[in-house]
mmCIF file of C-alpha atoms in Angstrom:
data_model
loop_
_atom_site.group_PDB
_atom_site.id
_atom_site.type_symbol
_atom_site.label_atom_id
_atom_site.label_comp_id
_atom_site.label_asym_id
_atom_site.label_seq_id
_atom_site.Cartn_x
_atom_site.Cartn_y
_atom_site.Cartn_z
ATOM 1 C CA MET A 1 25.866 -44.357 50.482
ATOM 2 C CA ALA A 2 24.942 -47.195 52.917
ATOM 3 C CA GLU A 3 27.668 -46.644 54.710
ATOM 4 C CA ASP A 4 27.651 -43.786 55.414
ATOM 5 C CA ASN A 5 23.859 -44.104 56.617
ATOM 6 C CA LEU A 6 24.657 -46.719 58.819
ATOM 7 C CA LYS A 7 27.447 -44.367 60.292
ATOM 8 C CA ILE A 8 25.211 -41.737 60.752
ATOM 9 C CA MET A 9 22.328 -43.874 62.303
ATOM 10 C CA THR A 10 25.189 -45.387 64.980
ATOM 11 C CA ARG A 11 26.146 -41.784 65.837
ATOM 12 C CA ASP A 12 22.445 -40.611 66.165
ATOM 13 C CA THR A 13 21.801 -43.740 68.308
ATOM 14 C CA ALA A 14 24.686 -43.017 70.669
ATOM 15 C CA ILE A 15 23.993 -39.515 71.448
ATOM 16 C CA LEU A 16 20.310 -40.605 72.366
ATOM 17 C CA GLY A 17 21.606 -43.763 74.127
ATOM 18 C CA ILE A 18 23.697 -41.288 76.360
ATOM 19 C CA ALA A 19 20.616 -39.142 77.387
ATOM 20 C CA ALA A 20 18.672 -42.169 77.577
ATOM 21 C CA ILE A 21 21.137 -43.789 80.175
ATOM 22 C CA GLY A 22 20.997 -40.677 82.234
ATOM 23 C CA VAL A 23 17.220 -40.358 82.570
ATOM 24 C CA GLY A 24 17.002 -44.030 83.415
ATOM 25 C CA PHE A 25 18.401 -43.419 86.380
ATOM 26 C CA THR A 26 15.617 -41.292 87.578
ATOM 27 C CA ILE A 27 13.105 -43.780 86.259
ATOM 28 C CA ILE A 28 14.497 -46.415 87.873
ATOM 29 C CA THR A 29 14.097 -44.397 91.442
ATOM 30 C CA GLY A 30 10.493 -43.556 90.431
ATOM 31 C CA GLY A 31 11.074 -39.912 88.977
ATOM 32 C CA ILE A 32 11.466 -38.465 85.648
ATOM 33 C CA ASP A 33 13.806 -35.863 84.016
ATOM 34 C CA LEU A 34 11.989 -33.448 82.225
ATOM 35 C CA SER A 35 14.865 -31.263 81.630
ATOM 36 C CA VAL A 36 17.074 -33.599 79.549
ATOM 37 C CA GLY A 37 16.439 -31.753 76.372
ATOM 38 C CA SER A 38 16.762 -28.178 77.735
ATOM 39 C CA MET A 39 20.382 -29.165 79.669
ATOM 40 C CA VAL A 40 21.488 -30.381 76.351
ATOM 41 C CA GLY A 41 20.911 -27.014 74.485
ATOM 42 C CA PHE A 42 22.488 -25.527 78.195
ATOM 43 C CA GLY A 43 25.355 -28.139 77.649
ATOM 44 C CA GLY A 44 26.238 -26.983 73.815
ATOM 45 C CA VAL A 45 25.842 -23.336 74.663
ATOM 46 C CA MET A 46 27.735 -23.324 77.498
ATOM 47 C CA VAL A 47 30.955 -25.544 76.171
ATOM 48 C CA ALA A 48 30.709 -22.997 73.011
ATOM 49 C CA TYR A 49 30.235 -19.707 75.237
ATOM 50 C CA LEU A 50 33.202 -20.161 77.424
ATOM 51 C CA MET A 51 35.545 -20.860 74.285
ATOM 52 C CA GLN A 52 33.904 -18.574 72.202
ATOM 53 C CA GLU A 53 33.606 -15.474 75.145
ATOM 54 C CA TYR A 54 36.491 -16.227 77.430
ATOM 55 C CA GLY A 55 38.642 -18.037 75.395
ATOM 56 C CA TRP A 56 39.062 -21.040 77.515
ATOM 57 C CA SER A 57 40.550 -24.345 76.523
ATOM 58 C CA ILE A 58 38.528 -27.288 75.070
ATOM 59 C CA TRP A 59 38.801 -29.506 78.361
ATOM 60 C CA GLY A 60 38.521 -26.482 80.551
ATOM 61 C CA SER A 61 35.178 -25.808 78.987
ATOM 62 C CA VAL A 62 33.849 -29.057 78.614
ATOM 63 C CA ILE A 63 34.931 -30.125 82.453
ATOM 64 C CA ALA A 64 33.432 -26.514 83.548
ATOM 65 C CA THR A 65 30.234 -27.493 81.630
ATOM 66 C CA LEU A 66 30.118 -31.093 83.015
ATOM 67 C CA GLY A 67 30.558 -29.341 86.431
ATOM 68 C CA MET A 68 27.534 -26.692 85.784
ATOM 69 C CA GLY A 69 25.403 -30.111 84.883
ATOM 70 C CA ALA A 70 26.407 -31.788 88.117
ATOM 71 C CA PHE A 71 25.238 -28.674 90.108
ATOM 72 C CA ILE A 72 21.786 -28.514 88.520
ATOM 73 C CA GLY A 73 21.466 -32.158 88.659
ATOM 74 C CA LEU A 74 22.100 -31.695 92.894
ATOM 75 C CA ILE A 75 19.384 -29.157 92.659
ATOM 76 C CA HIS A 76 16.830 -31.670 91.110
ATOM 77 C CA GLY A 77 18.043 -34.036 93.723
ATOM 78 C CA LEU A 78 17.615 -31.975 96.946
ATOM 79 C CA PHE A 79 14.027 -30.471 95.858
ATOM 80 C CA VAL A 80 13.205 -33.840 95.258
ATOM 81 C CA THR A 81 14.604 -35.176 98.508
ATOM 82 C CA LYS A 82 14.387 -32.466 101.094
ATOM 83 C CA LEU A 83 11.217 -30.484 99.750
ATOM 84 C CA LYS A 84 9.378 -33.564 98.796
ATOM 85 C CA MET A 85 8.866 -32.158 95.276
ATOM 86 C CA HIS A 86 8.159 -34.427 92.573
ATOM 87 C CA GLY A 87 10.874 -34.535 89.991
ATOM 88 C CA PHE A 88 8.326 -34.177 87.336
ATOM 89 C CA LEU A 89 7.502 -30.567 88.699
ATOM 90 C CA ILE A 90 11.384 -29.338 89.508
ATOM 91 C CA THR A 91 12.750 -30.626 86.633
ATOM 92 C CA LEU A 92 9.980 -28.761 84.275
ATOM 93 C CA VAL A 93 10.814 -25.747 85.926
ATOM 94 C CA THR A 94 14.358 -26.453 84.642
ATOM 95 C CA MET A 95 13.393 -26.962 81.265
ATOM 96 C CA GLY A 96 12.008 -23.385 81.044
ATOM 97 C CA LEU A 97 14.827 -21.892 82.764
ATOM 98 C CA ALA A 98 17.481 -23.476 81.225
ATOM 99 C CA ARG A 99 16.097 -22.511 77.491
ATOM 100 C CA GLY A 100 15.264 -19.260 78.778
ATOM 101 C CA PHE A 101 19.112 -19.087 79.567
ATOM 102 C CA ILE A 102 20.510 -20.042 76.874
ATOM 103 C CA LEU A 103 18.131 -17.772 74.700
ATOM 104 C CA VAL A 104 19.309 -14.741 76.775
ATOM 105 C CA ILE A 105 22.970 -15.243 76.672
ATOM 106 C CA THR A 106 23.208 -16.146 72.898
ATOM 107 C CA GLU A 107 20.471 -13.506 72.207
ATOM 108 C CA SER A 108 18.676 -16.559 70.041
ATOM 109 C CA PHE A 109 21.842 -16.858 67.523
ATOM 110 C CA PRO A 110 24.349 -19.417 67.446
ATOM 111 C CA ILE A 111 27.632 -19.260 68.846
ATOM 112 C CA THR A 112 30.104 -20.257 65.846
ATOM 113 C CA GLY A 113 33.692 -20.053 65.176
ATOM 114 C CA LEU A 114 34.681 -23.533 67.351
ATOM 115 C CA THR A 115 37.524 -25.079 66.565
ATOM 116 C CA GLU A 116 38.350 -28.302 64.315
ATOM 117 C CA GLU A 117 39.880 -29.787 67.273
ATOM 118 C CA PHE A 118 36.544 -29.349 69.475
ATOM 119 C CA LYS A 119 34.163 -30.188 66.383
ATOM 120 C CA ARG A 120 36.420 -33.728 66.062
ATOM 121 C CA ILE A 121 33.757 -34.689 69.497
ATOM 122 C CA GLY A 122 31.454 -34.873 67.417
ATOM 123 C CA GLN A 123 32.449 -35.665 63.589
ATOM 124 C CA GLY A 124 35.793 -37.527 64.278
ATOM 125 C CA TYR A 125 35.863 -41.197 63.621
ATOM 126 C CA VAL A 126 38.253 -43.945 65.472
ATOM 127 C CA SER A 127 40.128 -46.057 62.435
ATOM 128 C CA ASP A 128 37.243 -44.151 59.908
ATOM 129 C CA LEU A 129 35.082 -46.320 61.123
ATOM 130 C CA ILE A 130 33.497 -45.996 64.661
ATOM 131 C CA PRO A 131 31.837 -42.278 65.221
ATOM 132 C CA ILE A 132 33.628 -41.150 68.269
ATOM 133 C CA PRO A 133 30.098 -40.388 69.821
ATOM 134 C CA VAL A 134 29.602 -44.316 69.611
ATOM 135 C CA ILE A 135 32.883 -44.831 71.993
ATOM 136 C CA ILE A 136 31.634 -42.404 74.382
ATOM 137 C CA CYS A 137 28.290 -44.204 74.582
ATOM 138 C CA PHE A 138 30.043 -47.428 75.010
ATOM 139 C CA VAL A 139 32.043 -45.708 78.244
ATOM 140 C CA ILE A 140 29.222 -44.148 79.681
ATOM 141 C CA ALA A 141 26.816 -47.213 78.972
ATOM 142 C CA MET A 142 29.817 -49.668 80.434
ATOM 143 C CA LEU A 143 30.334 -47.171 83.923
ATOM 144 C CA ALA A 144 26.484 -47.508 84.302
ATOM 145 C CA PHE A 145 26.252 -50.795 83.840
ATOM 146 C CA TYR A 146 28.855 -51.671 86.352
ATOM 147 C CA LEU A 147 27.538 -48.944 88.821
ATOM 148 C CA LEU A 148 23.966 -50.859 88.360
ATOM 149 C CA ARG A 149 24.812 -54.139 88.333
ATOM 150 C CA TYR A 150 27.853 -55.077 90.868
ATOM 151 C CA THR A 151 27.925 -52.273 93.389
ATOM 152 C CA TYR A 152 25.777 -52.083 96.230
ATOM 153 C CA ILE A 153 25.027 -48.309 95.297
ATOM 154 C CA GLY A 154 23.229 -49.614 92.017
ATOM 155 C CA ARG A 155 21.324 -52.080 94.288
ATOM 156 C CA GLN A 156 20.275 -49.351 96.630
ATOM 157 C CA ILE A 157 19.338 -47.235 93.477
ATOM 158 C CA TYR A 158 16.668 -49.934 92.586
ATOM 159 C CA ALA A 159 15.768 -50.547 95.953
ATOM 160 C CA ALA A 160 14.902 -46.478 96.423
ATOM 161 C CA GLY A 161 12.748 -46.789 93.163
ATOM 162 C CA GLY A 162 11.383 -50.360 94.165
ATOM 163 C CA ASN A 163 10.090 -49.586 97.477
ATOM 164 C CA ALA A 164 11.715 -46.328 99.408
ATOM 165 C CA GLU A 165 10.059 -47.279 102.516
ATOM 166 C CA ALA A 166 11.643 -50.811 102.783
ATOM 167 C CA ALA A 167 14.942 -49.683 101.611
ATOM 168 C CA ARG A 168 14.999 -46.998 104.463
ATOM 169 C CA TYR A 169 14.038 -49.567 107.050
ATOM 170 C CA SER A 170 16.884 -51.943 105.710
ATOM 171 C CA GLY A 171 19.295 -48.668 106.164
ATOM 172 C CA VAL A 172 19.531 -47.550 102.363
ATOM 173 C CA ASN A 173 20.085 -43.757 102.094
ATOM 174 C CA VAL A 174 17.112 -43.436 99.993
ATOM 175 C CA ASP A 175 17.788 -39.573 99.209
ATOM 176 C CA ARG A 176 21.753 -39.944 98.563
ATOM 177 C CA ARG A 177 20.827 -42.556 95.663
ATOM 178 C CA ILE A 178 18.046 -40.301 94.516
ATOM 179 C CA ILE A 179 20.182 -37.056 94.197
ATOM 180 C CA LEU A 180 22.777 -39.315 92.561
ATOM 181 C CA ALA A 181 20.382 -40.466 90.125
ATOM 182 C CA TYR A 182 19.249 -36.715 89.212
ATOM 183 C CA ILE A 183 23.132 -35.963 88.832
ATOM 184 C CA ILE A 184 23.684 -38.560 86.319
ATOM 185 C CA SER A 185 20.962 -37.768 84.063
ATOM 186 C CA ALA A 186 21.933 -33.763 84.254
ATOM 187 C CA VAL A 187 25.462 -34.969 83.497
ATOM 188 C CA CYS A 188 24.507 -37.200 80.644
ATOM 189 C CA ALA A 189 22.469 -34.256 79.031
ATOM 190 C CA VAL A 190 25.197 -32.017 79.384
ATOM 191 C CA VAL A 191 27.571 -34.485 77.452
ATOM 192 C CA VAL A 192 24.922 -34.928 74.879
ATOM 193 C CA GLY A 193 24.724 -31.115 74.550
ATOM 194 C CA ILE A 194 28.534 -30.960 74.186
ATOM 195 C CA ILE A 195 28.562 -33.510 71.547
ATOM 196 C CA GLN A 196 25.843 -31.880 69.692
ATOM 197 C CA ALA A 197 27.746 -28.647 69.581
ATOM 198 C CA ALA A 198 30.742 -30.462 68.273
ATOM 199 C CA ARG A 199 29.004 -32.366 65.867
ATOM 200 C CA MET A 200 27.376 -29.367 64.281
ATOM 201 C CA GLY A 201 30.393 -26.652 65.014
ATOM 202 C CA LEU A 202 28.335 -24.428 66.824
ATOM 203 C CA GLY A 203 26.416 -23.847 70.273
ATOM 204 C CA HIS A 204 22.544 -23.743 68.636
ATOM 205 C CA PRO A 205 19.833 -22.750 71.750
ATOM 206 C CA GLY A 206 17.554 -25.133 70.090
ATOM 207 C CA THR A 207 19.419 -28.140 70.461
ATOM 208 C CA GLY A 208 17.663 -30.918 72.364
ATOM 209 C CA GLU A 209 14.008 -29.710 71.563
ATOM 210 C CA GLY A 210 11.946 -32.787 72.324
ATOM 211 C CA CYS A 211 15.178 -35.102 73.450
ATOM 212 C CA GLU A 212 13.737 -35.742 76.837
ATOM 213 C CA LEU A 213 10.583 -37.897 75.042
ATOM 214 C CA LEU A 214 12.688 -39.816 73.097
ATOM 215 C CA ALA A 215 15.055 -40.411 75.915
ATOM 216 C CA ILE A 216 12.251 -41.618 78.263
ATOM 217 C CA ALA A 217 10.799 -43.252 75.072
ATOM 218 C CA ALA A 218 14.194 -45.432 74.712
ATOM 219 C CA CYS A 219 13.999 -46.398 78.233
ATOM 220 C CA VAL A 220 10.307 -47.503 78.300
ATOM 221 C CA LEU A 221 10.918 -49.567 74.934
ATOM 222 C CA GLY A 222 13.961 -51.113 76.671
ATOM 223 C CA GLY A 223 12.076 -52.258 79.717
ATOM 224 C CA TYR A 224 12.191 -49.492 82.595
ATOM 225 C CA SER A 225 8.875 -48.995 84.071
ATOM 226 C CA LEU A 226 8.057 -46.004 85.081
ATOM 227 C CA MET A 227 6.544 -47.252 88.454
ATOM 228 C CA GLY A 228 10.415 -47.172 89.031
ATOM 229 C CA GLY A 229 12.646 -50.188 90.438
ATOM 230 C CA GLU A 230 13.124 -51.914 87.018
ATOM 231 C CA GLY A 231 15.496 -51.326 84.199
ATOM 232 C CA THR A 232 19.009 -51.893 82.747
ATOM 233 C CA ILE A 233 21.821 -50.486 80.480
ATOM 234 C CA PRO A 234 21.305 -53.328 78.054
ATOM 235 C CA GLY A 235 17.912 -52.413 78.067
ATOM 236 C CA VAL A 236 18.218 -49.083 77.081
ATOM 237 C CA ILE A 237 20.415 -49.253 74.360
ATOM 238 C CA VAL A 238 18.379 -51.531 72.829
ATOM 239 C CA GLY A 239 15.465 -49.390 73.129
ATOM 240 C CA ALA A 240 17.712 -46.270 71.551
ATOM 241 C CA MET A 241 18.671 -48.526 68.566
ATOM 242 C CA LEU A 242 14.849 -49.226 68.119
ATOM 243 C CA ILE A 243 14.014 -45.351 67.963
ATOM 244 C CA GLY A 244 17.204 -44.992 65.823
ATOM 245 C CA ILE A 245 15.975 -47.865 63.160
ATOM 246 C CA LEU A 246 12.507 -46.427 63.351
ATOM 247 C CA GLN A 247 13.546 -42.747 62.629
ATOM 248 C CA ASN A 248 15.994 -43.910 59.634
ATOM 249 C CA GLU A 249 13.473 -46.116 58.101
ATOM 250 C CA MET A 250 10.839 -43.047 58.529
ATOM 251 C CA VAL A 251 13.414 -40.927 56.262
ATOM 252 C CA ILE A 252 14.560 -43.870 53.650
ATOM 253 C CA LEU A 253 10.620 -44.416 53.283
ATOM 254 C CA LYS A 254 10.314 -40.906 52.871
ATOM 255 C CA VAL A 255 7.644 -40.510 55.294
ATOM 256 C CA ASP A 256 6.701 -36.866 55.979
ATOM 257 C CA PRO A 257 8.592 -35.444 58.620
ATOM 258 C CA TYR A 258 5.578 -34.309 60.261
ATOM 259 C CA TYR A 259 4.563 -37.542 61.108
ATOM 260 C CA HIS A 260 8.086 -38.472 62.663
ATOM 261 C CA LYS A 261 6.864 -37.352 66.034
ATOM 262 C CA ILE A 262 3.058 -38.535 65.805
ATOM 263 C CA ILE A 263 4.724 -42.399 64.793
ATOM 264 C CA ILE A 264 7.338 -42.229 67.187
ATOM 265 C CA TYR A 265 4.969 -41.007 70.480
ATOM 266 C CA THR A 266 2.388 -43.625 69.012
ATOM 267 C CA VAL A 267 4.891 -46.465 69.840
ATOM 268 C CA LEU A 268 5.663 -45.221 73.217
ATOM 269 C CA LEU A 269 1.871 -44.668 74.330
ATOM 270 C CA ILE A 270 1.693 -48.546 72.935
ATOM 271 C CA ALA A 271 5.112 -49.210 75.224
ATOM 272 C CA ILE A 272 3.847 -47.215 78.126
ATOM 273 C CA THR A 273 0.269 -49.213 77.916
ATOM 274 C CA ILE A 274 2.082 -52.361 78.032
ATOM 275 C CA ASP A 275 4.290 -51.713 81.253
ATOM 276 C CA TYR A 276 1.152 -50.663 82.949
ATOM 277 C CA MET A 277 -1.245 -53.548 82.107
ATOM 278 C CA ARG A 278 2.147 -55.973 83.033
ATOM 279 C CA ARG A 279 2.295 -54.040 86.407
ATOM 280 C CA ARG A 280 -1.289 -54.506 86.904
ATOM 281 C CA TRP A 281 -1.293 -58.291 85.972
ATOM 282 C CA ARG A 282 1.339 -59.093 88.139
ATOM 283 C CA THR A 283 0.069 -57.032 91.056
ATOM 284 C CA LEU A 284 -3.593 -59.053 90.425
ATOM 285 C CA MET A 285 -1.471 -61.964 90.255
ATOM 286 C CA PHE A 286 0.558 -61.563 93.492
ATOM 287 C CA ALA A 287 -2.797 -60.475 94.957
ATOM 288 C CA ALA A 288 -4.389 -63.858 93.679
ATOM 289 C CA VAL A 289 -1.758 -65.821 95.393
ATOM 290 C CA ILE A 290 -1.819 -64.271 98.918
ATOM 291 C CA ASP A 291 -5.895 -64.734 98.704
ATOM 292 C CA SER A 292 -4.989 -68.643 97.852
ATOM 293 C CA LEU A 293 -2.915 -68.883 100.332
ATOM 294 C CA ARG A 294 -5.244 -67.091 103.113
ATOM 295 C CA GLN A 295 -7.921 -69.419 101.996
ATOM 296 C CA ARG A 296 -6.018 -72.748 102.488
ATOM 297 C CA ARG A 297 -4.862 -71.631 106.069
ATOM 298 C CA GLU A 298 -8.657 -71.214 107.028
#
C-alpha cells in the first residue's frame, strides 16, 4: 500500500512539475500564464479527438496537439510583445476560449475508447518502478535547466524579466525571449493534458481545472518571484514536491476535500507575502546603501 501510494504521489508531482516548469518561464519574464489549466484540458481532448474522430496514429496526434499548443503560445507572446497586453489578460481570455472550445467539440462528454498503447504514456512504469510521467518530467526538467543555466537564451530570459529596458539596451531581443517563454508554457501544459488523457484513458473536457494556480503555487514555493527575473528549475521541482506531499498528507489524514484548496492557497498566500516582503526589504536595503554612499561623498 505504501509503495503504491508513493508511486501515485510521484506521478502526480511529476505531472504538476511539468506544468509548473512551463508557467515558470513566463513568470521569469515578468508575465503570467493563467490559461495553463484550460490548455491541459485542450491537450487531452485534442489528442483523443484526433485519434478517435480522424483515426490518426498516436504520435501523429501527439505531434499535432503539441503544434497547436505551440501556436497558441505564440499568439500569447505576440499579444504581450506587439500589442503590449499583459500576459494576465490574454491568457485569461484563452482560459475561457480553450475551455469553451473543448466543451463544444466534445458536447461536454468525454472522448473514450483510447488504445492501451496510448494509455501506457500515463499509466505505465519503467522497470515496474518508475512511472513514465516521472521520466517525461525529468527529461523536460533537464532540458529546461540546461536552457536557463548554460545558454545565452536562458540568460536573456532572466534579463528580460529582471530589467527589460536594460536588456534591450544591451542588445537582447526581449520580445523573442518573451514569446519563447509563452510557447514553452503552452507546450508544457499540452504535454500535461496528453499525459492526463493517457492516465485516465479518455479525453475529458473538465481536465486541468485549477491546474494553473497549483502550477503558479509550485513556482512561488520554489523561489520564483512574481516580479520576474528569478527562479530555477530545481526550485520549481521542490515546489511541486511540497504541494504533492501536502496533498498526499491531507488525503492520508482524511482532511475534508472541501478544505484542500483553502489550505493550499493559504500556503500560496504566505509564500507570495514572503516574496513581496523579501523584495521590499532588498529594495529598502539598496536605497539605504545608496543614501549612505551619497552622504559619505558629501
